């Protein structure tokens, strides 16, 4: 599409949609018109992609995830379609500023953090690589809450992201399916002697799909993200009521049905034990599998070949009911025998584990489960019995081991065990994490069948986190090494030939400075805090969680501030510490952490005696869009989780790709970042995973010892409770107790000294400008290793057996 053609189409679109002239139209009208124009433009390729997949009978992969943290799509779609320039220039000639329209789009915040964002990056990579891979999830009416800071506290507001409609979704009533809850199961013996099971008096809920096109990078591929919405199965029941009370009941019933897809649960590390969450899990898994089966059968494939044509990947255990649900469909609906159904199911499903935190592992009480999903429970019981029998033959007499591996034990269903038993491939999300799975959490399964276990280190899409988020850096790179790195991100390594080129590195630094200016302006206009542009922008943005140790960062800031109060002339490079992140609403320690950061900011930022050497900024409402502003403006990336606890991290990769230097522990993918850039281009400190795991296993750590021996620690810890902070004296007593009396389960105090030392090394390196710029360059150059394209290529080749399917326009 050329510019003139674009302008003409756009005006026509705007007028037809709104019945207004360009002059009369609002910004929102203009935004809707642009979205609508793009929908028209995308549609032919979407249709063509689906037709070609069908005609070639390509294997299709479905990525099941209870979260997809998409962020905004308009700008990304323009880039993917290669239309951004035409669109920007065309609109400008019409007097419209594209970037203003882009702001109209709500963030699709259908996820808590890393897990949901990973799913979004993977969809982007699958489309970019011309792989037939699609998403399956829930269309939550409300996404993750919006965070505001009021009087230093986090408050949560509902995220009503659909209130003005959503330009990227296509409601597909014709593809709706029914999902059944409750009822009971009756077995009958058929004429041929086979037993079959009837699920009777169940409640049927309508699952309506909303499809979102997932657009590949300039390759004509358009895959599908299908999000399911819960609705009343029989709307006509409204008209059968005899009195007012019946009508009220009907409304209540309607609400109870729609509630299934109404809210995203806002906690990513504590599984929600509620019935509604279990309903959500079964709802989207059942709807997704039913619709996959419909598609499969309409292509006239034989059910025996199901796993050759279909792959289902489960992102953590929330979709693990895919195992018994696929069994149910194959046995009850398709009349297969158990063994054949089991063979197909396990060959179809693959599983990624995301955490080793014991408190984050999902289990469901048998009673609750059985009432809600009686037929599915029967199937899980049968899976468990057969598996335990198999184990018994392999490990006769080893009751302890078998109980540890059983899917149902102690009155609960262990979802991770169900996922492992029911899939052909299990992977962790970074080398260290996969090792810990094999050596600790899933050790017994690993011994039983080591061939099932793999590693797939996470990645991020460089199209969003570099092309979209940092267009100036993108241009600088392309001017230097050409554009082939966009298709082959490992070619970013070519940048290394500029390692000694001071002009190039100065250009890099200039871009960083420009991104920092944008952030400085934003911080000033939103929070009234003026930050020193030339200070080190030291950023920790991620969910607030004890294991991520924002507290360690905070205690270090308090320590620096103490030093400055003693000696305002202290020789340090000025620092701006920036935080963002949401705390789960019921997570007390996390919310106190948010409050502490904000209070500390209010003290430090107003203190004139420290000569602006220190600033602390908490930015509200961490989201994909906020991240796109912060990663490009960072000098330093804080990745300081307790070693062994952060499965991978992906924020670390976004920072690296934008030229920030990591200060971090040997945890998750930090280890692989260090391997890539070399120890001289990253700052590592603290306990190793092995040391942490040994403490957990054998004990031997006493937080009081550190407190008593390190006066710096003692001082900052006491400042939490001695009235030093301008708040109620007891406000932070729980944090104090958590660190001392409950013995600091994440080794904050233990790592404090090493962290202070690491920051001194950092300060020292930052002063050597040339050296620092070389470090930045090395980080960018090696970041191609962490493109999700690489991760997805590995999944496609090693787990999914998925092939590229080139779409011609
Ligand atoms: C990348 C990302 C995350 C994950 O960050 P980690 O530092 O890996 O925990 C969470 N939220 C958003 C909005 C992100 O973009």
Coordinates of C-alpha atoms in Angstrom, one line a residue, residues 85-495:
X85 CA 6.3 4.4 7.7
X86 CA 3.5 4.8 5.1
X87 CA 1.0 5.0 7.9
X88 CA 2.9 7.5 10.0
X89 CA 3.6 9.8 7.0
X90 CA 0.1 9.4 5.5
X91 CA -1.5 10.3 8.8
X92 CA 0.8 13.2 9.3
X93 CA -0.3 14.6 6.0
X94 CA -3.8 14.4 7.3
X95 CA -2.8 16.2 10.4
X96 CA -2.9 13.2 12.7
X97 CA -0.1 12.1 15.0
X98 CA 0.3 8.3 14.9
X99 CA 1.9 8.1 18.3
X100 CA -1.2 9.8 19.8
X101 CA -3.4 7.2 18.2
X102 CA -1.2 4.4 19.5
X103 CA -1.9 5.6 23.0
X104 CA -5.6 5.0 22.6
X105 CA -5.2 1.2 22.6
X106 CA -5.6 -0.5 26.0
X107 CA -2.8 -2.8 27.1
X108 CA -4.2 -6.4 26.9
X109 CA -3.1 -7.2 30.4
X110 CA -4.3 -10.8 30.5
X111 CA -1.4 -12.0 32.6
X112 CA 0.5 -11.5 35.8
X113 CA 4.1 -11.3 34.6
X114 CA 6.8 -13.5 33.1
X115 CA 4.7 -16.6 32.3
X116 CA 2.0 -14.6 30.4
X117 CA 4.5 -12.4 28.7
X118 CA 6.5 -15.5 27.6
X119 CA 3.3 -16.9 26.0
X120 CA 2.9 -13.6 24.1
X121 CA 6.6 -13.6 22.9
X122 CA 6.2 -17.2 21.7
X123 CA 3.1 -16.4 19.6
X124 CA 5.0 -13.6 18.0
X125 CA 8.0 -15.8 17.3
X126 CA 5.9 -18.7 15.9
X127 CA 4.2 -16.3 13.4
X128 CA 7.5 -14.7 12.5
X129 CA 9.1 -18.1 11.8
X130 CA 6.1 -19.2 9.6
X131 CA 5.3 -22.0 12.1
X132 CA 1.7 -23.2 12.4
X133 CA 1.4 -22.3 16.1
X134 CA -1.6 -20.8 17.8
X135 CA -2.6 -19.7 21.3
X136 CA -5.5 -20.9 23.5
X137 CA -6.6 -19.0 26.6
X138 CA -9.3 -17.0 28.4
X139 CA -10.8 -13.7 27.4
X140 CA -10.9 -12.2 30.8
X141 CA -13.4 -9.3 31.0
X142 CA -11.0 -7.7 33.6
X143 CA -7.2 -8.1 33.2
X144 CA -4.6 -7.7 35.9
X145 CA -5.6 -4.9 38.3
X146 CA -4.4 -1.4 37.7
X147 CA -2.0 -0.3 40.4
X148 CA -2.1 3.1 42.0
X149 CA 0.0 4.4 44.8
X150 CA -2.1 6.4 47.3
X151 CA -0.3 7.7 50.4
X152 CA 2.5 5.3 49.7
X153 CA 0.2 2.3 49.6
X154 CA -0.6 0.1 46.7
X155 CA -4.3 0.2 45.8
X156 CA -5.9 -2.0 43.2
X157 CA -8.4 -0.7 40.6
X158 CA -10.2 -3.0 38.2
X159 CA -8.7 -3.1 34.7
X160 CA -11.8 -2.7 32.5
X161 CA -9.8 -3.0 29.3
X162 CA -12.8 -3.9 27.1
X163 CA -14.9 -0.9 28.0
X164 CA -14.4 0.8 24.6
X165 CA -14.3 -2.5 22.6
X166 CA -11.2 -4.2 21.4
X167 CA -10.2 -3.7 17.8
X168 CA -8.2 -6.9 17.4
X169 CA -10.8 -9.5 18.4
X170 CA -13.2 -11.4 16.2
X171 CA -16.1 -13.0 18.0
X172 CA -16.9 -16.4 16.5
X173 CA -20.4 -17.5 17.7
X174 CA -20.5 -20.2 15.1
X175 CA -17.4 -21.8 16.7
X176 CA -18.9 -21.9 20.2
X177 CA -18.8 -25.2 22.2
X178 CA -20.3 -26.4 25.4
X179 CA -18.3 -27.2 28.5
X180 CA -19.9 -29.4 31.2
X181 CA -19.6 -29.1 35.0
X182 CA -21.1 -31.0 37.9
X183 CA -23.6 -33.8 37.4
X184 CA -22.8 -37.5 37.8
X185 CA -21.4 -40.4 35.8
X186 CA -23.4 -43.5 35.0
X187 CA -21.8 -46.5 33.4
X188 CA -23.6 -48.7 30.9
X189 CA -22.6 -51.9 29.2
X190 CA -23.1 -51.7 25.4
X191 CA -24.3 -54.6 23.2
X192 CA -20.7 -55.4 22.3
X193 CA -19.7 -55.7 25.9
X194 CA -17.9 -52.4 26.2
X195 CA -18.5 -50.3 29.2
X196 CA -19.2 -46.7 28.5
X197 CA -19.8 -43.7 30.7
X198 CA -22.6 -41.2 30.5
X199 CA -22.1 -37.8 32.1
X200 CA -25.6 -36.9 33.2
X201 CA -27.4 -33.8 34.6
X202 CA -24.3 -31.7 34.1
X203 CA -24.5 -28.0 33.8
X204 CA -23.6 -26.9 30.2
X205 CA -21.8 -23.6 29.8
X206 CA -21.3 -22.0 26.4
X207 CA -17.7 -21.2 25.5
X208 CA -17.6 -18.5 22.8
X209 CA -14.2 -18.0 21.1
X210 CA -12.8 -14.6 20.3
X211 CA -9.9 -14.8 17.8
X212 CA -7.0 -12.4 17.6
X213 CA -4.7 -12.4 14.6
X214 CA -1.1 -13.0 15.4
X215 CA 0.9 -11.4 12.6
X216 CA 4.3 -12.6 11.4
X217 CA 7.1 -10.3 10.6
X218 CA 6.7 -9.4 6.9
X219 CA 6.0 -13.0 5.9
X220 CA 2.3 -13.0 5.2
X221 CA 1.7 -15.5 8.0
X222 CA -1.3 -14.8 10.3
X223 CA -1.8 -17.3 13.1
X224 CA -4.5 -17.2 15.7
X225 CA -4.8 -16.6 19.4
X226 CA -8.2 -18.0 20.5
X227 CA -9.5 -16.6 23.8
X228 CA -12.7 -18.2 25.3
X229 CA -15.5 -16.3 27.0
X230 CA -18.1 -18.0 29.2
X231 CA -21.8 -17.4 28.4
X232 CA -25.2 -18.9 29.1
X233 CA -25.8 -21.9 27.0
X234 CA -29.6 -21.3 26.7
X235 CA -30.5 -17.7 26.6
X236 CA -34.2 -18.6 26.0
X237 CA -34.6 -19.8 29.6
X238 CA -35.3 -16.1 30.4
X239 CA -38.7 -16.3 29.0
X240 CA -40.0 -19.3 31.0
X241 CA -40.3 -17.6 34.3
X242 CA -43.5 -17.1 36.0
X243 CA -42.7 -14.5 38.6
X244 CA -40.3 -11.8 39.4
X245 CA -38.2 -14.0 41.7
X246 CA -37.5 -16.4 39.0
X247 CA -36.2 -13.6 36.8
X248 CA -33.9 -12.4 39.6
X249 CA -32.6 -15.9 39.9
X250 CA -32.0 -16.1 36.2
X251 CA -30.0 -13.0 36.3
X252 CA -28.0 -14.4 39.2
X253 CA -27.4 -17.6 37.3
X254 CA -26.3 -15.7 34.2
X255 CA -23.8 -13.8 36.3
X256 CA -22.5 -16.9 37.9
X257 CA -21.9 -18.4 34.5
X258 CA -20.2 -15.3 33.1
X259 CA -18.0 -15.0 36.2
X260 CA -15.9 -17.9 34.9
X261 CA -14.2 -15.7 32.4
X262 CA -14.6 -12.4 34.3
X263 CA -11.4 -12.0 36.3
X264 CA -7.7 -12.9 36.1
X265 CA -6.5 -14.1 39.4
X266 CA -3.8 -11.6 40.4
X267 CA -1.3 -13.9 42.1
X268 CA 1.4 -15.7 40.2
X269 CA 3.1 -17.6 43.0
X270 CA 0.3 -18.7 45.2
X271 CA -2.2 -20.9 43.4
X272 CA -5.7 -19.9 44.1
X273 CA -7.4 -22.9 45.7
X274 CA -10.8 -21.6 44.8
X275 CA -13.5 -23.5 42.8
X276 CA -13.8 -20.7 40.4
X277 CA -10.1 -21.0 39.4
X278 CA -10.6 -24.7 38.8
X279 CA -13.6 -23.9 36.6
X280 CA -11.5 -21.5 34.6
X281 CA -8.8 -24.1 34.0
X282 CA -11.2 -26.8 32.8
X283 CA -13.3 -24.3 30.9
X284 CA -10.6 -23.1 28.5
X285 CA -8.9 -26.5 28.2
X286 CA -12.1 -28.3 27.4
X287 CA -13.3 -25.6 25.0
X288 CA -9.8 -25.5 23.3
X289 CA -9.6 -29.2 22.8
X290 CA -13.1 -29.6 21.6
X291 CA -12.5 -26.9 19.0
X292 CA -9.2 -28.5 17.9
X293 CA -11.0 -31.8 17.5
X294 CA -13.7 -30.2 15.4
X295 CA -11.1 -28.7 13.1
X296 CA -9.2 -32.0 12.9
X297 CA -12.3 -34.0 12.0
X298 CA -13.4 -31.4 9.4
X299 CA -10.1 -32.1 7.7
X300 CA -11.1 -35.7 7.4
X301 CA -8.0 -37.0 9.3
X302 CA -8.2 -40.4 11.0
X303 CA -8.2 -40.1 14.8
X304 CA -5.3 -42.6 15.0
X305 CA -3.1 -39.9 13.4
X306 CA -4.1 -37.2 15.8
X307 CA -0.7 -36.7 17.4
X308 CA 1.0 -36.5 14.0
X309 CA -1.2 -33.5 13.1
X310 CA -1.8 -31.8 16.5
X311 CA 0.5 -30.8 19.3
X312 CA -0.8 -29.3 22.5
X313 CA 1.7 -27.5 24.7
X314 CA 0.8 -26.7 28.3
X315 CA 2.4 -23.5 29.8
X316 CA 2.8 -24.6 33.4
X317 CA 0.2 -26.8 35.1
X318 CA -2.9 -24.5 34.8
X319 CA -3.8 -26.3 31.5
X320 CA -2.8 -29.8 32.8
X321 CA -6.4 -30.9 32.6
X322 CA -5.7 -31.2 28.9
X323 CA -4.4 -34.7 29.8
X324 CA -7.7 -36.2 31.2
X325 CA -9.8 -34.0 28.9
X326 CA -8.2 -35.3 25.8
X327 CA -8.6 -38.9 27.2
X328 CA -12.3 -38.2 27.8
X329 CA -12.8 -37.0 24.3
X330 CA -10.9 -39.9 22.7
X331 CA -12.6 -42.5 24.9
X332 CA -16.2 -41.2 25.4
X333 CA -16.7 -39.3 22.1
X334 CA -14.3 -41.1 19.7
X335 CA -14.8 -44.6 21.2
X336 CA -11.1 -45.4 21.5
X337 CA -9.8 -47.9 24.0
X338 CA -7.8 -46.7 26.9
X339 CA -4.4 -47.8 25.7
X340 CA -4.8 -46.2 22.3
X341 CA -6.2 -43.0 23.8
X342 CA -3.3 -42.9 26.2
X343 CA -0.7 -43.3 23.5
X344 CA -2.3 -40.5 21.5
X345 CA -2.7 -38.2 24.5
X346 CA 0.9 -38.5 25.7
X347 CA 2.2 -38.1 22.2
X348 CA 0.2 -35.0 21.8
X349 CA 0.9 -33.1 25.0
X350 CA 4.2 -31.5 26.1
X351 CA 4.7 -29.5 29.3
X352 CA 6.8 -26.6 30.5
X353 CA 7.5 -26.3 34.3
X354 CA 7.8 -22.7 35.4
X355 CA 8.7 -22.8 39.1
X356 CA 10.3 -24.9 41.8
X357 CA 8.8 -22.7 44.7
X358 CA 7.0 -25.3 46.7
X359 CA 4.2 -22.9 47.6
X360 CA 3.5 -22.3 43.9
X361 CA 2.8 -25.9 42.9
X362 CA -0.8 -26.5 42.1
X363 CA -2.9 -29.2 43.9
X364 CA -6.6 -29.7 44.0
X365 CA -8.5 -31.4 46.9
X366 CA -10.1 -34.6 45.6
X367 CA -13.6 -33.8 47.1
X368 CA -13.9 -30.4 45.4
X369 CA -12.6 -31.8 42.1
X370 CA -14.8 -34.8 42.1
X371 CA -17.9 -32.8 42.6
X372 CA -17.1 -30.3 39.8
X373 CA -15.6 -32.7 37.3
X374 CA -16.8 -36.2 38.0
X375 CA -15.9 -37.8 34.7
X376 CA -12.5 -36.1 34.6
X377 CA -11.8 -37.3 38.1
X378 CA -12.6 -40.9 37.2
X379 CA -10.0 -40.6 34.4
X380 CA -7.4 -39.1 36.6
X381 CA -8.0 -41.9 39.1
X382 CA -7.5 -44.5 36.3
X383 CA -4.3 -42.7 35.1
X384 CA -3.0 -42.8 38.6
X385 CA -3.8 -46.4 39.2
X386 CA -2.2 -47.6 36.0
X387 CA 0.8 -45.4 36.6
X388 CA 1.3 -46.7 40.2
X389 CA 1.0 -50.2 39.0
X390 CA 3.7 -49.6 36.4
X391 CA 5.9 -48.1 39.2
X392 CA 5.2 -51.0 41.4
X393 CA 6.5 -53.4 38.8
X394 CA 9.6 -51.2 38.3
X395 CA 10.2 -50.4 42.0
X396 CA 8.7 -53.3 43.9
X397 CA 8.2 -52.5 47.6
X398 CA 9.4 -48.9 47.3
X399 CA 6.2 -47.4 48.8
X400 CA 7.8 -44.1 49.6
X401 CA 9.0 -43.5 46.1
X402 CA 5.7 -44.5 44.6
X403 CA 3.7 -42.2 47.0
X404 CA 6.0 -39.4 46.0
X405 CA 5.2 -39.9 42.3
X406 CA 1.5 -40.7 42.5
X407 CA -0.8 -38.2 40.8
X408 CA -3.3 -38.5 43.6
X409 CA -1.8 -38.6 47.1
X410 CA -2.9 -37.3 50.5
X411 CA -6.3 -36.4 49.3
X412 CA -5.1 -34.0 46.6
X413 CA -4.4 -34.1 42.9
X414 CA -0.9 -33.0 42.1
X415 CA -1.1 -31.1 38.8
X416 CA 2.7 -31.1 38.1
X417 CA 2.7 -34.9 38.4
X418 CA -0.3 -35.2 36.2
X419 CA 1.4 -33.0 33.6
X420 CA 4.7 -35.1 33.7
X421 CA 2.9 -38.4 33.5
X422 CA 0.6 -37.3 30.7
X423 CA 3.1 -35.7 28.4
X424 CA 6.0 -36.9 26.2
X425 CA 8.2 -34.0 27.0
X426 CA 9.0 -32.0 30.1
X427 CA 11.2 -28.9 30.2
X428 CA 12.4 -26.2 32.4
X429 CA 13.0 -22.6 31.3
X430 CA 16.8 -22.2 31.8
X431 CA 19.7 -24.5 32.2
X432 CA 19.9 -24.2 36.0
X433 CA 16.2 -24.6 36.3
X434 CA 16.1 -27.7 34.2
X435 CA 18.9 -29.1 36.3
X436 CA 17.1 -28.4 39.5
X437 CA 14.0 -30.1 38.1
X438 CA 16.0 -33.2 37.3
X439 CA 18.0 -33.3 40.5
X440 CA 15.4 -32.1 43.0
X441 CA 11.7 -31.4 42.2
X442 CA 11.2 -34.1 39.6
X443 CA 14.1 -36.3 40.4
X444 CA 12.1 -39.5 40.7
X445 CA 10.5 -39.0 37.4
X446 CA 13.9 -38.1 35.9
X447 CA 15.3 -41.4 37.1
X448 CA 12.3 -43.3 35.9
X449 CA 12.5 -41.8 32.4
X450 CA 15.4 -39.4 31.7
X451 CA 14.6 -39.2 28.0
X452 CA 11.5 -37.1 28.8
X453 CA 13.4 -34.2 30.2
X454 CA 14.8 -31.3 28.3
X455 CA 15.8 -27.7 28.7
X456 CA 14.4 -24.8 26.7
X457 CA 15.8 -21.5 27.9
X458 CA 13.2 -18.7 27.7
X459 CA 13.5 -15.9 25.2
X460 CA 12.0 -12.6 24.3
X461 CA 10.8 -11.3 21.0
X462 CA 13.4 -8.8 19.7
X463 CA 10.7 -7.3 17.5
X464 CA 8.8 -5.9 20.4
X465 CA 11.7 -5.4 22.9
X466 CA 14.1 -3.8 20.4
X467 CA 12.4 -2.9 17.1
X468 CA 9.3 -1.5 18.7
X469 CA 10.6 -0.4 22.1
X470 CA 13.9 1.1 20.9
X471 CA 13.6 2.3 17.3
X472 CA 16.7 4.5 17.4
X473 CA 18.9 1.7 18.6
X474 CA 17.3 -0.5 15.9
X475 CA 18.3 2.0 13.3
X476 CA 21.8 2.4 14.6
X477 CA 22.3 -1.4 14.5
X478 CA 20.9 -1.7 11.0
X479 CA 23.0 1.1 9.7
X480 CA 26.1 -0.6 11.2
X481 CA 25.5 -4.3 10.2
X482 CA 22.6 -4.3 7.8
X483 CA 19.2 -5.6 8.5
X484 CA 19.7 -9.4 8.4
X485 CA 20.0 -9.6 12.2
X486 CA 16.2 -9.0 12.3
X487 CA 15.7 -12.4 10.7
X488 CA 18.7 -14.0 12.4
X489 CA 19.2 -12.2 15.7
X490 CA 22.4 -14.1 16.5
X491 CA 24.0 -11.8 13.8
X492 CA 23.9 -9.1 16.4
X493 CA 27.3 -10.5 17.2
X494 CA 28.5 -8.6 14.1
X495 CA 28.3 -5.5 16.3

